[in-house]
Coordinates of C-alpha atoms in Angstrom, one line a residue:
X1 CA 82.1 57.5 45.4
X2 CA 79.5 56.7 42.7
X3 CA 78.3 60.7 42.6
X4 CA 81.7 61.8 42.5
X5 CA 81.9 59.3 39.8
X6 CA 79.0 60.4 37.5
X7 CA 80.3 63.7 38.3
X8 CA 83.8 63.6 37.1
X9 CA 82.2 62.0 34.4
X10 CA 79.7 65.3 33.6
X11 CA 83.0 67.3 34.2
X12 CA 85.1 65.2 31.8
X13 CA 82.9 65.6 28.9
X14 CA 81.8 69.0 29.5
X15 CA 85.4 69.7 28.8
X16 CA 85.4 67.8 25.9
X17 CA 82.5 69.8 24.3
X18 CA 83.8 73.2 26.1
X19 CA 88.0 72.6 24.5
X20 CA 86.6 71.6 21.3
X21 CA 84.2 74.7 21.2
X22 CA 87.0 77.2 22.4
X23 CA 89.3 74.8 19.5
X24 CA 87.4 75.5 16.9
X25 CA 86.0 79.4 17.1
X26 CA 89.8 80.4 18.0
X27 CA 90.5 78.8 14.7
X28 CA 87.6 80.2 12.9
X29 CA 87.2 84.0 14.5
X30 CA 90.0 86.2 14.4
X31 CA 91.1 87.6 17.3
X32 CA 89.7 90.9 17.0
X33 CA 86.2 88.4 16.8
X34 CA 87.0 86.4 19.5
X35 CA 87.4 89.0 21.9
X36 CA 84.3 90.3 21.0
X37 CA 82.8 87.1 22.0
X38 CA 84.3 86.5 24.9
X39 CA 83.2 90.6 26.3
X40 CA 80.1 89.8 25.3
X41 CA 79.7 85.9 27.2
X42 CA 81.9 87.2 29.9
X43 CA 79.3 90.0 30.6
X44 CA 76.3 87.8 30.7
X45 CA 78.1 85.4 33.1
X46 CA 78.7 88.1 35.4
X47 CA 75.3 89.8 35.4
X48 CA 73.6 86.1 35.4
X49 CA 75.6 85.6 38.5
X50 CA 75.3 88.9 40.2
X51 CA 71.5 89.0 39.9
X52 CA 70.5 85.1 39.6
X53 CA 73.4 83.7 42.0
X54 CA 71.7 84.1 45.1
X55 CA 68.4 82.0 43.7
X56 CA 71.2 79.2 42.6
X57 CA 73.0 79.2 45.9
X58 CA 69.6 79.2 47.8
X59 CA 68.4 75.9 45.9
X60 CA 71.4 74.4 47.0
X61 CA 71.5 75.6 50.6
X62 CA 67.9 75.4 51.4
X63 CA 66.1 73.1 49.4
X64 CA 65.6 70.5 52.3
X65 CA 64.4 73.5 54.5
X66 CA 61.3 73.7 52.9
X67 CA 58.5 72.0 51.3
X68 CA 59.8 70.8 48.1
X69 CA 57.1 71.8 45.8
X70 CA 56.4 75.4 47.5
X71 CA 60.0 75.8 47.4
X72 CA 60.3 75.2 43.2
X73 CA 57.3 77.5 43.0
X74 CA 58.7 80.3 44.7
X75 CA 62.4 80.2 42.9
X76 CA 60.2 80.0 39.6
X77 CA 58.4 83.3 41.3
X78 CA 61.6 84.9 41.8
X79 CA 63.3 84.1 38.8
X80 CA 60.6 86.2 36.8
X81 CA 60.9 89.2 39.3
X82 CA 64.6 89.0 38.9
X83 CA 64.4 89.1 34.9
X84 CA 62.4 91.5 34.6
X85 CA 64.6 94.0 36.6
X86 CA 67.6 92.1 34.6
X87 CA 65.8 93.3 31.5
X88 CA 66.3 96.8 32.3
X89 CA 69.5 96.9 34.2
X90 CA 71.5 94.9 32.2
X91 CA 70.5 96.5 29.0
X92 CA 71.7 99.5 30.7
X93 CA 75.0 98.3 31.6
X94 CA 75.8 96.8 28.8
X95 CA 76.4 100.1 27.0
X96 CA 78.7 100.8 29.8
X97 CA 80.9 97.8 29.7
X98 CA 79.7 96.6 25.6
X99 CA 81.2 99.4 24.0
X100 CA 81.1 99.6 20.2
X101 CA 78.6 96.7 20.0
X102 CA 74.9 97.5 18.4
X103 CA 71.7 97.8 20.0
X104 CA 70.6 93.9 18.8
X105 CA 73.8 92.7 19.8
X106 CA 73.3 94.2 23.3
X107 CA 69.8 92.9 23.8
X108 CA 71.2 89.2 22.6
X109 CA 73.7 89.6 25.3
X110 CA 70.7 90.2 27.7
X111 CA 68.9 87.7 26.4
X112 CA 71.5 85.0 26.6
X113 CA 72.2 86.6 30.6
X114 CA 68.0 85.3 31.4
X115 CA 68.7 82.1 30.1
X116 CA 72.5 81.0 31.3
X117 CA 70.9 81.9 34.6
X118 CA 67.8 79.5 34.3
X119 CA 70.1 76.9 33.2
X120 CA 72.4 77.3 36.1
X121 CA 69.4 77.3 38.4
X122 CA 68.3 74.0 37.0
X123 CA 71.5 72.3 37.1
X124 CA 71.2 73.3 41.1
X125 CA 67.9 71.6 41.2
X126 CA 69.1 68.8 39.9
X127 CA 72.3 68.7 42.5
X128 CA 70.0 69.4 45.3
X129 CA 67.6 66.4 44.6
X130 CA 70.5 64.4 44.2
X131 CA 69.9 63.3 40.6
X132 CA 73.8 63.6 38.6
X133 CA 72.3 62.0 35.5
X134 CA 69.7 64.8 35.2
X135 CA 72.5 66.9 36.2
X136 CA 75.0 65.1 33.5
X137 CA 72.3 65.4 30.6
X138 CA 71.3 69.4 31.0
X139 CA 75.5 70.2 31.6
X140 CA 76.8 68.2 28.2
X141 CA 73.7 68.8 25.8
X142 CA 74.0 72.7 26.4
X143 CA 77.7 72.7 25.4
X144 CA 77.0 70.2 22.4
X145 CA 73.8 72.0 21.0
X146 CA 76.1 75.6 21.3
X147 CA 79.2 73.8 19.5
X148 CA 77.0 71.9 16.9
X149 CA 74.9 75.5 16.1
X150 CA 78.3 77.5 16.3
X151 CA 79.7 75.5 13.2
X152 CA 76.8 75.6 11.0
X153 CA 77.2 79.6 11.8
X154 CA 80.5 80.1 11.4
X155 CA 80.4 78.4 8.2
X156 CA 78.9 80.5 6.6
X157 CA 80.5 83.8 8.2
X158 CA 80.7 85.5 11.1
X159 CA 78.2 87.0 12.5
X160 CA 78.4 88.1 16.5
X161 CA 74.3 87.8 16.9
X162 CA 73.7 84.9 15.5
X163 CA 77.0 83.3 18.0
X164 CA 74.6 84.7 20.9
X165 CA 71.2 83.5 19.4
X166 CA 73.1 80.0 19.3
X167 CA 73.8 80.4 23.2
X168 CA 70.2 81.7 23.7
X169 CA 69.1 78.2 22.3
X170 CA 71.3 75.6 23.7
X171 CA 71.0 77.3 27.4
X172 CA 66.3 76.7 26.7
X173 CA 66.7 73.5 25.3
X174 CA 68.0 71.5 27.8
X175 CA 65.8 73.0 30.4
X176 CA 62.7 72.1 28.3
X177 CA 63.6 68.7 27.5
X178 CA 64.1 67.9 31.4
X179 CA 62.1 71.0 33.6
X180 CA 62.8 70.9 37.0
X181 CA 61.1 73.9 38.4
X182 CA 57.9 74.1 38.8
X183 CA 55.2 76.5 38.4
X184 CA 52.1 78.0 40.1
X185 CA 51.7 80.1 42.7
X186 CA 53.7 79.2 46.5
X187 CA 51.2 78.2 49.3
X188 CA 51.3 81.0 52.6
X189 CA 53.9 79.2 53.7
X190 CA 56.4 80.5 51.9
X191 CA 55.4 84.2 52.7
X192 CA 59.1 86.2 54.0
X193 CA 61.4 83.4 52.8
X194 CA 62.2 85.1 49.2
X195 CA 63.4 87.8 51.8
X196 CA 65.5 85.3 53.9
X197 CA 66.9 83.8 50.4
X198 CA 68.1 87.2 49.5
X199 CA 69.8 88.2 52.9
X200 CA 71.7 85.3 53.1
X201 CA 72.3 84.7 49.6
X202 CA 73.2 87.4 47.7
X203 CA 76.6 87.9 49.9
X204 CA 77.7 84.6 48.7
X205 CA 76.6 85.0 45.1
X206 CA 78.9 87.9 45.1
X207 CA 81.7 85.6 46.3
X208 CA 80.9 82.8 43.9
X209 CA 81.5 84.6 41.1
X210 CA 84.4 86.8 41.8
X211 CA 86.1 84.6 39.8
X212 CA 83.9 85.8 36.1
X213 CA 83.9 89.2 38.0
X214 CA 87.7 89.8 38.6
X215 CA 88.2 88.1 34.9
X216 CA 86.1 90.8 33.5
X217 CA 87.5 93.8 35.2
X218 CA 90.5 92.4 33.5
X219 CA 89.0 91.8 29.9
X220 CA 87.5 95.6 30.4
X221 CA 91.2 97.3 31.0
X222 CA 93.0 95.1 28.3
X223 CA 89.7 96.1 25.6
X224 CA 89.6 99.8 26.5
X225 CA 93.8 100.1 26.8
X226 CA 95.1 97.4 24.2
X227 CA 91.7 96.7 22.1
X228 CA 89.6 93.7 20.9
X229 CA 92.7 91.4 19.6
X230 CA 93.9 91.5 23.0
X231 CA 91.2 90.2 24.9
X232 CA 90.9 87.3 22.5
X233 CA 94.4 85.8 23.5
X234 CA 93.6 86.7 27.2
X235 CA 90.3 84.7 27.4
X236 CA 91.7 81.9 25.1
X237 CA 94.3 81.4 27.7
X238 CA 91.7 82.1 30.6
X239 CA 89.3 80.1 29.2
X240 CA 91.3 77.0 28.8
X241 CA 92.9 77.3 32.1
X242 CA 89.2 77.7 34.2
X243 CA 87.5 75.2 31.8
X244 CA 89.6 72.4 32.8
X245 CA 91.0 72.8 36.0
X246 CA 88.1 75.4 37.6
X247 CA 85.4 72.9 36.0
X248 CA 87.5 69.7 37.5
X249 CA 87.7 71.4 40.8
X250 CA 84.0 71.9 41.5
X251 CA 83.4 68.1 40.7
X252 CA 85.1 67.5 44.5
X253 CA 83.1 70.4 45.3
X254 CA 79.5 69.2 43.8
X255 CA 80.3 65.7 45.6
X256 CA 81.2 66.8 49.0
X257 CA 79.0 70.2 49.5
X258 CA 75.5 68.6 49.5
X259 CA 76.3 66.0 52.3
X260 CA 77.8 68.9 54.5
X261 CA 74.8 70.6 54.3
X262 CA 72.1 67.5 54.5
X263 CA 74.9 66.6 58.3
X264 CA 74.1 70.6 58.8
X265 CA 70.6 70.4 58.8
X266 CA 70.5 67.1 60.8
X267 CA 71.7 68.5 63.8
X268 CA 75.1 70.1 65.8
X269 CA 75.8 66.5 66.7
X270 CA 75.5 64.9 63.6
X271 CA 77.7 68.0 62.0
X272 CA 80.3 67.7 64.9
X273 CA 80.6 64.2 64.0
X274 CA 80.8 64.3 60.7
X275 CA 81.4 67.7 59.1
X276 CA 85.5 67.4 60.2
X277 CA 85.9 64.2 58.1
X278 CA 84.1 65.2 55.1
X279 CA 86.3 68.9 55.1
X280 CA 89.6 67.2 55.5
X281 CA 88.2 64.9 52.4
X282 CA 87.1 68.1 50.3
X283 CA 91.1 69.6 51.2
X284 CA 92.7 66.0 50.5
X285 CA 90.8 66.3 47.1
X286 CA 91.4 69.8 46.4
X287 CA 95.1 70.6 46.8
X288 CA 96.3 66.8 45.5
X289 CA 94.2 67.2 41.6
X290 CA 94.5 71.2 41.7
X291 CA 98.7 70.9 42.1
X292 CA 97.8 68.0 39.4
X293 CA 96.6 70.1 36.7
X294 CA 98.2 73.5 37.6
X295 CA 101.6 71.8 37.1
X296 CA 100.0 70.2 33.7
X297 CA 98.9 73.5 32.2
X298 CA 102.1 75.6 33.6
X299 CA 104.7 72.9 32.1
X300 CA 103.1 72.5 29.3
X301 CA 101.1 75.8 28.0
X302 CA 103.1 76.2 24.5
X303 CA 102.1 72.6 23.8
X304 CA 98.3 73.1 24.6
X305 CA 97.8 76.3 23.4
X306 CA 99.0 75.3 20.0
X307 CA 97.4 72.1 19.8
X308 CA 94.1 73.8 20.8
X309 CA 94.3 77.1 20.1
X310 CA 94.2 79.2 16.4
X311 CA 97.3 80.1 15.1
X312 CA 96.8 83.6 16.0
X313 CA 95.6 83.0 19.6
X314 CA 97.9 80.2 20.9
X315 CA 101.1 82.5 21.2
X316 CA 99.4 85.0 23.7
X317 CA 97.3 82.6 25.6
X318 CA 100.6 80.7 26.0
X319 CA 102.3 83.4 27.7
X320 CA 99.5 84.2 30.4
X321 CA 98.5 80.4 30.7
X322 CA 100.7 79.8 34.2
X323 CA 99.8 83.1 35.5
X324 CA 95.8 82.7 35.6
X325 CA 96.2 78.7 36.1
X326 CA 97.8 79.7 39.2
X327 CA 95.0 81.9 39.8
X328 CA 92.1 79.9 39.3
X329 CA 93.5 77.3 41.9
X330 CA 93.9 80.0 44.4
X331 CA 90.2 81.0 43.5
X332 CA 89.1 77.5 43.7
X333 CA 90.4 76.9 47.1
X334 CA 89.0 80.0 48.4
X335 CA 85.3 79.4 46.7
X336 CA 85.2 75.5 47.2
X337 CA 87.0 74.9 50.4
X338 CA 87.3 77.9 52.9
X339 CA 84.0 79.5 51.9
X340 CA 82.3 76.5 52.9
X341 CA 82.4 78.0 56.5
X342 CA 80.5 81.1 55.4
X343 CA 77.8 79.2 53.7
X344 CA 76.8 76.5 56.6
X345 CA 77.2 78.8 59.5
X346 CA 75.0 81.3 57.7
X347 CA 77.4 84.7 57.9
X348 CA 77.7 85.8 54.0
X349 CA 78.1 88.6 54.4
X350 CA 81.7 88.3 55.5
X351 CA 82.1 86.7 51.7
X352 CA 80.1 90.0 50.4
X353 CA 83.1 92.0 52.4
X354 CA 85.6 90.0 50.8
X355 CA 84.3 90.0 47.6
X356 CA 84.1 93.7 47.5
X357 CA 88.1 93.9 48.2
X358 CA 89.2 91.6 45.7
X359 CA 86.9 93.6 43.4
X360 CA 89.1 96.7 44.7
X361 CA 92.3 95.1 44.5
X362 CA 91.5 93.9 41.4
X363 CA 90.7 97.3 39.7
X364 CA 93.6 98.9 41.1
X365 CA 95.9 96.6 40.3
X366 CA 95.2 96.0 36.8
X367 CA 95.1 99.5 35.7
X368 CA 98.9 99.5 37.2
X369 CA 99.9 96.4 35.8
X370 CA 98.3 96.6 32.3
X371 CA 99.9 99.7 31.7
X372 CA 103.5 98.8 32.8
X373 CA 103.6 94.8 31.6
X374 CA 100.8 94.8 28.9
X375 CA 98.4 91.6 28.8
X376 CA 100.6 89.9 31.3
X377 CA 99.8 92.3 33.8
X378 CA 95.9 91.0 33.8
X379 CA 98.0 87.7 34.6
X380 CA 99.8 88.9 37.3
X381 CA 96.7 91.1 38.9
X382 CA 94.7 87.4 38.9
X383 CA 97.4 85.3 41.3
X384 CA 97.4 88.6 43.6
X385 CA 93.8 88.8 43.7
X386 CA 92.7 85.4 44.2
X387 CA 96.0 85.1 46.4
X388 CA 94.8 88.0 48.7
X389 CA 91.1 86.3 48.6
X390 CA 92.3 83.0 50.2
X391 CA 94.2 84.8 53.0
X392 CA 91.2 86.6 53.9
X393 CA 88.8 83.6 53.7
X394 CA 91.1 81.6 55.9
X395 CA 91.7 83.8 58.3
X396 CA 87.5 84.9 58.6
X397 CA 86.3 81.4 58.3
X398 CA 88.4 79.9 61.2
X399 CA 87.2 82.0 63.5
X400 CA 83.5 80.5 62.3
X401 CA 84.5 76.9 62.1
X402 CA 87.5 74.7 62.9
X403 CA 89.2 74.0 59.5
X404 CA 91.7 70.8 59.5
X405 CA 95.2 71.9 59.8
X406 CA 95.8 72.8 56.0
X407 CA 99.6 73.1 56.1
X408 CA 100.7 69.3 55.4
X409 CA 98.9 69.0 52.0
X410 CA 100.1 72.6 51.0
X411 CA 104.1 71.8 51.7
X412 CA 103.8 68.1 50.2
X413 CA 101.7 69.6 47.1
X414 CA 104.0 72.6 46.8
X415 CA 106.7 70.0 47.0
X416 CA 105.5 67.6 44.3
X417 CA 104.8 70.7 42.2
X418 CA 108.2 71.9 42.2
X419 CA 109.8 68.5 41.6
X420 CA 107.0 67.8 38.9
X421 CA 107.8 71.2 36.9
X422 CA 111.7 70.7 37.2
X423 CA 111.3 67.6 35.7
X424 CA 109.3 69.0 32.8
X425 CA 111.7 72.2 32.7
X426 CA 114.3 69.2 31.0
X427 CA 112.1 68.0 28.6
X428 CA 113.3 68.9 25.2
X429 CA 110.8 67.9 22.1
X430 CA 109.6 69.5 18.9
X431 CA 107.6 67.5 17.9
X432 CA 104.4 69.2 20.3
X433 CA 102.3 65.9 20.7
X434 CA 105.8 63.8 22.2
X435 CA 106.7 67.0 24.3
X436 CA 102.6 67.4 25.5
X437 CA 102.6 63.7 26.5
X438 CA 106.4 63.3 28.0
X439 CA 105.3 66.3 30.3
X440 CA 101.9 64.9 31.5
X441 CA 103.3 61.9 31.9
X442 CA 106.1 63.1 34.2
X443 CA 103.4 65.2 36.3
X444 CA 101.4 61.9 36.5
X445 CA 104.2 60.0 37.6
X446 CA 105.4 62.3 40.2
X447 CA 102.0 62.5 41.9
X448 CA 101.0 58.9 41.1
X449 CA 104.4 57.5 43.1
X450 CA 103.3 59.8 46.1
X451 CA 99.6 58.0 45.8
X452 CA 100.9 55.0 45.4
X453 CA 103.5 55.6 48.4
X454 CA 100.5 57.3 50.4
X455 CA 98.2 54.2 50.0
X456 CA 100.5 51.9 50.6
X457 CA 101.2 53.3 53.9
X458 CA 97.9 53.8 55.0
X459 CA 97.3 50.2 54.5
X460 CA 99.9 49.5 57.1
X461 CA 98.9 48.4 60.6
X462 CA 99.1 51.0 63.2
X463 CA 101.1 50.6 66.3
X464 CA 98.7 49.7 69.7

């Protein structure tokens, strides 16, 4: 309880410093700028994770399969081969996917790809060793060192490289204050496992972040069909909905995966014994706080969006809001719950094959939906996509490992969702602070009576 803890309290003011930062540059930076932005951030996340992932995901799954120091020493190995072949790749796809952005800006973007990626691979080291403070510190000072360099920026004009020199900065810092890899060169020892890292990692990278991926295949058809302005209210919205409740969501996640794999390693008896508890805990935690906040954000999008959103944003972010909410819980109970089968039991590559039809799903779709419904259509192609990607990891991963039976918590959930948003369907306010806080509170007390009535029973003495 005390990770989670320390966790959710990482989570809770990461989203402090990452709703204030989207607050204030959707406030200061048009649309037109902000969806420049958000192309450019949204393309580094994707590289970062397409060619960094699998040395993130291997920390995490292998760092008590190895000696620890060898093990640092080869990531740190890897993580130069990997940038240099970033260097050239991703300056090359860039002016694919950048277009109308200059040369500087595209090697900033790079740039800012090498370093998100060592940040992220730090923040795994720090979750493997078991150490949330660490974990705590290098999360929160990279989103307050961005939002601190973004205002002085901004204030005095915009400038799109100077934005990405600011991310640059706040991604090295943190990992210089507090270095958790460690260089030299790997003992024999660790001859043939970068290859073993790769095989079984890379599948799963692909899976982990189909959600940036299938988000930018969006942002690409709304830029090249409906232009710059576009994409800003699309990624506001997107933004706000996966920086609370996708960020939120991998707290349960970050708690729970790191036990599973430490009852893994120990042995099949210690994982029969103890993996089925700790799954039906990750799906209790899962379903309850995601049907939580998706009722939250989908009741109340016009009241967030214009509380934290520009003027010029809020209106389209508010329309898309339920759509990609609904989508990011979808996502997140595909990446953090029925996934977890492909990652113990070793078969990634069945993520890599799912991965690769959402991808295709994806692209079709939202070149049909785009052009027929506009913006909206990215919304729609998102709850289809990650929709499609849960019923394909459910029905793989079972056959891998026994999941508990999922169905209760999805009809009371789906239940307490649909009383929850009827509820907030009455609630009639202008003033947007009353109307914000009679909706939450009407979500909270829906799902805090079920807690309360769930307890209460569980507390009771069982018959025999």
């Amino acid at each position: 309880m005390s990770d989670k803890l320390l966790y959710l309290a990482s989570r809770v003011a990461n989203g402090v410093f990452s709703f204030a930062t989207l607050a204030y540059l959707t406030r200061t930076l048009s649309p037109d700028q902000y969806g420049k932005y958000a192309m450019a951030i949204t393309y580094a996340s994707v590289i970062s994770g397409a060619f960094y992932g699998w040395l993130a995901i291997s920390v995490g799954r292998f760092f008590y399969a190895y000696e620890r120091l060898d093990f640092q020493k080869k990531i740190a190995e890897l993580f130069l081969i990997t940038s240099g072949i970033v260097g050239i790749l991703g300056f090359l796809g860039a002016t694919f996917y950048l277009k109308g952005y200059s040369q500087q800006e595209k090697l900033l973007v790079v740039l800012a790809t090498v370093t998100l990626a060592g940040h992220t691979i730090s923040l795994q080291f720090a979750n493997a060793k078991i150490l949330p403070l660490i974990y705590s510190f290098q999360a929160i000072s990279r989103l307050a060192l961005f939002l601190a360099l973004a205002i002085i920026i901004t204030s005095q004009g915009y400038s799109l490289s100077l934005i990405l020199g600011a991310f640059i900065v706040s991604c090295l810092v943190p990992i210089l204050v507090r270095p958790q890899f460690s260089y030299g060169k790997p003992s024999g020892s660790m001859l043939g496992v970068g290859k073993k890292l790769l095989l079984f990692s890379v599948p799963l990278s692909m899976t982990l972040i189909s959600t940036v991926a299938i988000d930018a295949v969006g942002r690409y058809f709304i830029h090249g069909m409906l232009g710059s302005a576009a994409v800003g209210g699309f990624a506001a919205g997107y933004d706000l909905a996966q920086q609370s409740m996708g960020a939120i969501m991998n707290v349960f996640f970050l708690a729970y995966y790191p036990k599973m794999v430490a009852k893994y390693e120990a042995g099949p008896e210690e994982a029969k014994e103890s993996l089925p508890g700790l799954l039906k805990a990750l799906q209790t935690d899962l379903f309850f706080y995601g049907a939580i906040q998706f009722c939250i954000l989908y009741s109340a999008a016009t009241e967030i969006c214009a509380i934290l959103l520009g003027k010029e944003i809020a209106p389209s972010a508010s329309s898309i809001i339920g759509y990609v909410s609904l989508g990011v819980l979808l996502n997140c109970m595909k990446a953090f719950y029925f996934d977890v089968a492909f990652m113990l039991e070793k078969k990634t590559w069945i993520s890599l094959f799912i991965m690769a039809s959402m991808v295709v799903f994806s692209v079709v779709f939202n070149y049909a939906l785009i052009s027929i419904f506009g913006v909206s259509g990215a919304g729609f192609t998102l709850v289809l996509t990650f929709g499609f990607g849960v019923i394909l990891s459910w029905f793989m991963g079972r056959k891998i490992i026994k999941f508990p039976n999922s169905m209760p918590d999805i009809l009371r959930n789906l239940t307490l969702t649909l009383i929850a948003c009827t509820i907030c369907a009455f609630v009639s306010e202008d003033r947007v602070w009353l109307a914000l806080a009679m909706k939450i509170s009407a979500v909270c007390a829906v799902f805090g009576s079920y807690f309360i009535y769930a307890r209460w029973k569980r507390s009771l003495p069982r018959a025999g």
